[in-house]
Coordinates of C-alpha atoms in Angstrom, one line a residue:
M1 CA -97.3 -36.8 -162.3
S2 CA -95.9 -40.3 -161.5
Q3 CA -96.8 -43.3 -163.6
P4 CA -99.2 -45.8 -162.3
R5 CA -97.6 -48.8 -160.6
D6 CA -99.1 -51.3 -163.0
S7 CA -97.6 -49.4 -165.9
V8 CA -94.1 -49.3 -164.3
V9 CA -94.3 -53.1 -163.7
A10 CA -95.4 -53.7 -167.3
D11 CA -92.6 -51.6 -168.7
T12 CA -90.1 -53.4 -166.5
Y13 CA -91.4 -56.8 -167.7
V14 CA -91.2 -55.8 -171.4
S15 CA -87.7 -54.4 -170.8
D16 CA -86.5 -57.7 -169.2
R17 CA -88.0 -59.7 -172.1
L18 CA -86.1 -57.5 -174.6
V19 CA -82.9 -57.9 -172.7
K20 CA -83.3 -61.7 -172.6
R21 CA -84.2 -61.8 -176.3
H22 CA -81.2 -59.7 -177.2
S23 CA -78.9 -61.9 -175.1
R24 CA -80.3 -65.0 -176.8
N25 CA -79.8 -63.5 -180.2
V26 CA -76.2 -62.7 -179.4
K27 CA -75.6 -66.3 -178.2
E28 CA -77.1 -67.7 -181.3
R29 CA -75.0 -65.5 -183.5
I30 CA -71.9 -66.5 -181.6
I31 CA -72.8 -70.2 -182.1
E32 CA -73.5 -69.6 -185.8
S33 CA -70.2 -67.9 -186.2
V34 CA -68.3 -70.8 -184.5
L35 CA -70.1 -73.3 -186.7
F36 CA -69.3 -71.2 -189.8
L37 CA -65.6 -71.0 -188.8
C38 CA -65.5 -74.8 -188.3
A39 CA -67.0 -75.3 -191.8
L40 CA -64.6 -72.8 -193.2
F41 CA -61.7 -74.5 -191.6
S42 CA -62.5 -77.8 -193.3
V43 CA -62.7 -76.0 -196.6
F44 CA -59.3 -74.4 -196.1
V45 CA -57.8 -77.7 -195.1
T46 CA -59.2 -79.3 -198.3
I47 CA -57.9 -76.4 -200.4
G48 CA -54.5 -76.7 -198.7
I49 CA -54.2 -80.4 -199.4
V50 CA -55.2 -79.9 -203.1
W51 CA -52.7 -77.0 -203.3
V52 CA -49.8 -79.1 -202.0
L53 CA -50.6 -82.0 -204.2
V54 CA -51.0 -79.9 -207.3
T55 CA -47.9 -77.7 -206.8
E56 CA -45.6 -80.6 -206.0
S57 CA -47.1 -82.6 -208.9
I58 CA -46.3 -79.8 -211.3
H59 CA -42.7 -80.0 -210.3
F60 CA -42.8 -83.8 -210.9
F61 CA -44.3 -83.4 -214.4
E62 CA -41.6 -80.9 -215.3
H63 CA -39.3 -84.0 -215.4
V64 CA -41.8 -86.7 -216.4
S65 CA -44.3 -86.3 -219.3
L66 CA -48.0 -86.8 -218.5
W67 CA -48.2 -89.3 -221.4
D68 CA -45.5 -91.5 -220.0
F69 CA -47.1 -91.2 -216.5
L70 CA -50.4 -92.5 -217.8
T71 CA -49.3 -95.0 -220.4
D72 CA -46.0 -96.6 -219.2
T73 CA -46.4 -100.2 -218.1
Q74 CA -43.6 -100.1 -215.6
W75 CA -43.2 -98.4 -212.2
T76 CA -39.6 -98.2 -211.1
P77 CA -39.0 -94.7 -209.8
L78 CA -36.3 -95.8 -207.4
F79 CA -34.1 -97.6 -210.0
D80 CA -31.4 -96.1 -212.2
D81 CA -33.6 -96.9 -215.3
A82 CA -36.6 -95.1 -213.9
H83 CA -40.1 -95.6 -215.2
Y84 CA -43.2 -93.8 -213.9
G85 CA -46.2 -95.7 -215.2
I86 CA -49.0 -95.0 -212.6
M87 CA -51.2 -97.7 -214.3
V88 CA -49.1 -100.3 -212.4
L89 CA -50.1 -99.0 -209.0
L90 CA -53.6 -98.1 -210.3
S91 CA -54.3 -101.7 -211.3
G92 CA -53.4 -103.0 -207.8
T93 CA -55.6 -100.3 -206.2
L94 CA -58.6 -101.0 -208.3
V95 CA -58.4 -104.8 -208.2
S96 CA -58.0 -104.9 -204.4
S97 CA -60.9 -102.3 -204.0
L98 CA -63.2 -104.3 -206.3
V99 CA -62.5 -107.5 -204.3
A100 CA -63.2 -105.6 -201.0
L101 CA -66.4 -104.0 -202.4
A102 CA -67.6 -107.4 -203.7
V103 CA -67.6 -108.5 -200.1
A104 CA -68.6 -105.4 -198.2
I105 CA -71.5 -104.0 -200.3
P106 CA -73.6 -107.2 -200.5
L107 CA -73.0 -108.3 -196.9
G108 CA -73.2 -104.8 -195.5
T109 CA -76.5 -104.2 -197.2
I110 CA -78.0 -107.5 -196.1
I111 CA -76.9 -106.9 -192.6
A112 CA -78.4 -103.4 -192.6
I113 CA -81.7 -104.7 -194.0
Y114 CA -81.8 -107.5 -191.3
L115 CA -81.0 -105.1 -188.4
S116 CA -83.4 -102.5 -189.6
E117 CA -86.4 -104.6 -190.6
F118 CA -86.2 -108.1 -189.2
A119 CA -83.9 -108.3 -186.1
P120 CA -85.5 -108.1 -182.6
F121 CA -84.6 -105.2 -180.5
S122 CA -82.3 -107.2 -178.2
V123 CA -80.4 -108.7 -181.2
R124 CA -79.9 -105.3 -182.8
E125 CA -78.7 -103.7 -179.6
V126 CA -76.0 -106.4 -179.3
A127 CA -75.1 -106.8 -183.0
K128 CA -74.6 -103.2 -183.9
P129 CA -71.9 -102.4 -181.2
F130 CA -70.0 -105.5 -182.3
L131 CA -70.1 -104.3 -185.9
E132 CA -68.8 -100.9 -184.9
L133 CA -66.1 -102.5 -182.8
L134 CA -65.1 -104.5 -185.9
G135 CA -64.5 -101.2 -187.6
G136 CA -62.3 -100.0 -184.8
V137 CA -59.7 -102.8 -185.1
P138 CA -56.3 -101.4 -186.3
T139 CA -55.7 -102.1 -190.0
V140 CA -52.3 -103.6 -189.4
V141 CA -54.0 -106.3 -187.4
Y142 CA -56.2 -107.1 -190.4
G143 CA -53.1 -107.1 -192.5
Y144 CA -51.4 -109.8 -190.5
F145 CA -54.6 -111.7 -190.2
A146 CA -54.8 -111.8 -194.0
L147 CA -51.2 -112.8 -194.3
L148 CA -51.1 -115.5 -191.6
Y149 CA -54.6 -117.0 -191.7
V150 CA -56.6 -116.0 -194.8
T151 CA -53.8 -116.7 -197.3
P152 CA -53.0 -120.2 -195.9
A153 CA -56.7 -121.0 -196.0
L154 CA -57.0 -119.9 -199.6
Q155 CA -53.8 -121.9 -200.4
F156 CA -55.5 -125.0 -199.1
F157 CA -58.0 -124.7 -202.0
M158 CA -55.6 -123.1 -204.5
P159 CA -52.1 -124.5 -203.8
E160 CA -50.5 -122.3 -206.6
L161 CA -51.6 -119.1 -204.8
P162 CA -48.5 -117.1 -203.8
G163 CA -47.9 -116.0 -200.2
F164 CA -48.6 -112.3 -201.1
N165 CA -51.7 -111.7 -203.3
L166 CA -54.5 -109.2 -203.8
L167 CA -57.2 -111.7 -203.1
S168 CA -56.6 -112.3 -199.4
A169 CA -55.9 -108.6 -198.8
G170 CA -59.1 -107.6 -200.6
L171 CA -61.2 -110.2 -198.8
V172 CA -60.0 -109.0 -195.4
M173 CA -60.3 -105.4 -196.4
G174 CA -64.0 -106.1 -197.4
V175 CA -64.6 -107.5 -193.9
M176 CA -63.1 -104.3 -192.5
I177 CA -65.4 -102.1 -194.6
I178 CA -68.6 -104.0 -193.7
P179 CA -69.3 -102.0 -190.5
Y180 CA -69.1 -98.7 -192.4
V181 CA -71.6 -99.9 -195.0
S182 CA -74.0 -101.6 -192.7
S183 CA -74.0 -99.0 -190.0
V184 CA -74.7 -96.0 -192.2
S185 CA -77.2 -98.0 -194.3
E186 CA -79.1 -99.2 -191.3
D187 CA -79.3 -95.7 -189.9
A188 CA -80.7 -94.5 -193.2
M189 CA -83.3 -97.3 -193.3
R190 CA -84.4 -96.7 -189.7
S191 CA -85.0 -93.0 -190.6
V192 CA -87.7 -94.0 -193.1
P193 CA -91.1 -93.0 -191.7
M194 CA -93.1 -95.9 -190.3
S195 CA -96.1 -94.7 -192.3
M196 CA -94.5 -95.9 -195.5
R197 CA -94.1 -99.4 -194.0
E198 CA -97.7 -99.4 -192.8
G199 CA -99.0 -98.3 -196.2
S200 CA -97.0 -101.1 -197.8
Y201 CA -98.5 -103.7 -195.3
A202 CA -102.0 -102.3 -195.9
M203 CA -101.5 -103.0 -199.6
G204 CA -100.8 -106.7 -198.8
A205 CA -97.0 -106.6 -199.1
T206 CA -94.8 -108.9 -196.9
R207 CA -92.1 -107.7 -194.7
F208 CA -89.5 -108.8 -197.2
Q209 CA -91.3 -107.0 -200.1
T210 CA -91.6 -103.9 -197.9
A211 CA -87.9 -103.9 -197.0
I212 CA -86.8 -104.4 -200.6
R213 CA -89.3 -102.3 -202.6
V214 CA -90.3 -99.6 -200.1
V215 CA -87.7 -99.0 -197.4
T216 CA -84.5 -99.5 -199.4
P217 CA -85.5 -97.1 -202.3
A218 CA -86.7 -94.6 -199.7
A219 CA -83.3 -94.8 -197.9
L220 CA -81.3 -94.7 -201.1
S221 CA -79.6 -91.4 -200.2
G222 CA -78.1 -92.8 -197.0
I223 CA -77.3 -96.1 -198.6
A224 CA -75.5 -94.4 -201.5
A225 CA -73.5 -92.4 -198.9
A226 CA -72.6 -95.7 -197.2
Y227 CA -71.4 -97.1 -200.5
I228 CA -69.4 -94.0 -201.3
L229 CA -67.8 -94.2 -197.9
G230 CA -67.0 -97.8 -198.4
I231 CA -65.4 -97.1 -201.8
S232 CA -63.3 -94.3 -200.4
R233 CA -62.2 -96.4 -197.5
A234 CA -61.2 -99.3 -199.9
V235 CA -59.3 -97.0 -202.3
G236 CA -57.4 -95.3 -199.4
E237 CA -56.5 -98.4 -197.4
T238 CA -52.8 -98.8 -196.8
M239 CA -51.6 -101.3 -194.1
I240 CA -53.6 -104.4 -195.1
L241 CA -52.3 -104.1 -198.7
A242 CA -48.8 -103.2 -197.5
V243 CA -48.6 -106.4 -195.4
A244 CA -50.6 -108.9 -197.4
A245 CA -50.4 -107.8 -201.0
G246 CA -46.6 -107.8 -201.4
M247 CA -45.9 -104.2 -202.5
Q248 CA -44.5 -105.5 -205.8
P249 CA -45.1 -103.1 -208.6
N250 CA -46.8 -105.5 -211.0
L251 CA -49.2 -104.5 -213.7
T252 CA -51.9 -107.1 -213.3
W253 CA -55.7 -107.4 -213.2
N254 CA -55.5 -110.8 -211.6
P255 CA -56.3 -110.8 -207.8
L256 CA -54.4 -114.1 -207.4
E257 CA -51.1 -112.2 -208.0
P258 CA -49.1 -109.9 -205.8
A259 CA -49.1 -106.2 -206.6
A260 CA -48.5 -102.7 -205.2
T261 CA -51.1 -100.0 -204.6
I262 CA -50.9 -96.3 -204.6
T263 CA -51.2 -95.9 -200.8
A264 CA -48.6 -98.7 -200.2
F265 CA -46.1 -97.0 -202.5
I266 CA -46.6 -93.6 -200.7
V267 CA -45.8 -95.3 -197.4
Q268 CA -42.8 -97.0 -198.8
V269 CA -41.3 -93.8 -200.2
A270 CA -42.2 -91.6 -197.3
L271 CA -40.3 -93.9 -194.9
G272 CA -37.3 -94.2 -197.2
D273 CA -34.1 -92.2 -197.6
L274 CA -35.0 -90.2 -200.8
P275 CA -34.0 -86.5 -200.5
H276 CA -36.8 -84.0 -200.4
G277 CA -37.4 -82.4 -203.8
S278 CA -36.0 -85.2 -205.9
V279 CA -38.0 -86.7 -208.7
G280 CA -38.4 -90.0 -206.8
Y281 CA -39.7 -88.2 -203.8
Q282 CA -42.1 -86.1 -205.8
T283 CA -43.7 -89.3 -207.2
I284 CA -45.7 -89.6 -203.9
F285 CA -47.4 -86.3 -204.7
A286 CA -48.3 -87.3 -208.2
A287 CA -49.6 -90.7 -206.9
G288 CA -51.6 -88.9 -204.2
L289 CA -53.1 -86.5 -206.7
T290 CA -54.2 -89.5 -208.8
L291 CA -55.7 -91.1 -205.8
M292 CA -57.6 -88.0 -204.9
I293 CA -59.0 -87.7 -208.5
I294 CA -60.2 -91.3 -208.3
T295 CA -62.0 -90.7 -205.0
L296 CA -63.6 -87.6 -206.5
M297 CA -64.7 -89.5 -209.6
F298 CA -66.3 -92.2 -207.4
N299 CA -68.1 -89.5 -205.4
I300 CA -69.5 -87.9 -208.5
L301 CA -70.6 -91.2 -209.9
G302 CA -72.4 -92.0 -206.6
H303 CA -74.3 -88.7 -206.8
V304 CA -75.2 -89.3 -210.5
L305 CA -76.5 -92.8 -209.8
K306 CA -78.5 -91.6 -206.8
R307 CA -80.2 -88.9 -208.8
R308 CA -81.1 -91.3 -211.6
F309 CA -82.5 -93.9 -209.1
R310 CA -84.6 -91.2 -207.5
Q311 CA -86.0 -90.1 -210.8
A312 CA -86.9 -93.8 -211.6
Y313 CA -88.9 -94.0 -208.4

């Protein structure tokens, strides 16, 4: 006996749905596999970078003791009387980064609060692209701006200021970091639900009180990510410091003096004539490993502070 026509049509409809569902599942699995491979690729790249830095640094520490590397107050790896005190480069890196963060974090946060909570739509739509464009300016341009304009302006108020110094480089570097801090922080604040603002207004809070006491703590995760990004950007900056800070290995904690940073030294050696495998050449890997550890410590510190602040609220 032949099946009824309605039954055949129903079976065909169910079969088509199963085929479409199977096809959709296959496509989703392919997309998931591609995304997983991309994530795995980033992990392998990170592991490869760490592997290169660690293996080359081990060869460096076969000739230089770790104690001398951490405690020596001179950094002259290219001289006949070689010294390898990383603290000399570390002081310049930290001082310039602190000057930059002293500019970028307050201004970036204030700009983010204004754009998110107070600025009209037309102002925000014009100001944010300009901020992002500021972050796209080549760093070498910032470096020459610091050397040719900011330093002479500072020398007008401080005549004893040398032509190369950490202060002007740090100030310009802070201006460069502002878009990173403000853009990410503003996105985090705008993602806060409007119901939280409305609840604050219903309790009688002003717009300023709502922005400071409600929106900012609620967006702390994104703001902390913006700060960590700014710190990493400051610690890893090269060209501004290479042009405006002088690249003179000088152990100082005074931003009014010239100094060298870890990144500037890496560039200096990488472009030089040192033979590959020599102790002087391997210093760039030891310095790079130190820089990576510093960045990791800042990231861990940012996560710890974020957790404690969340518990407080």
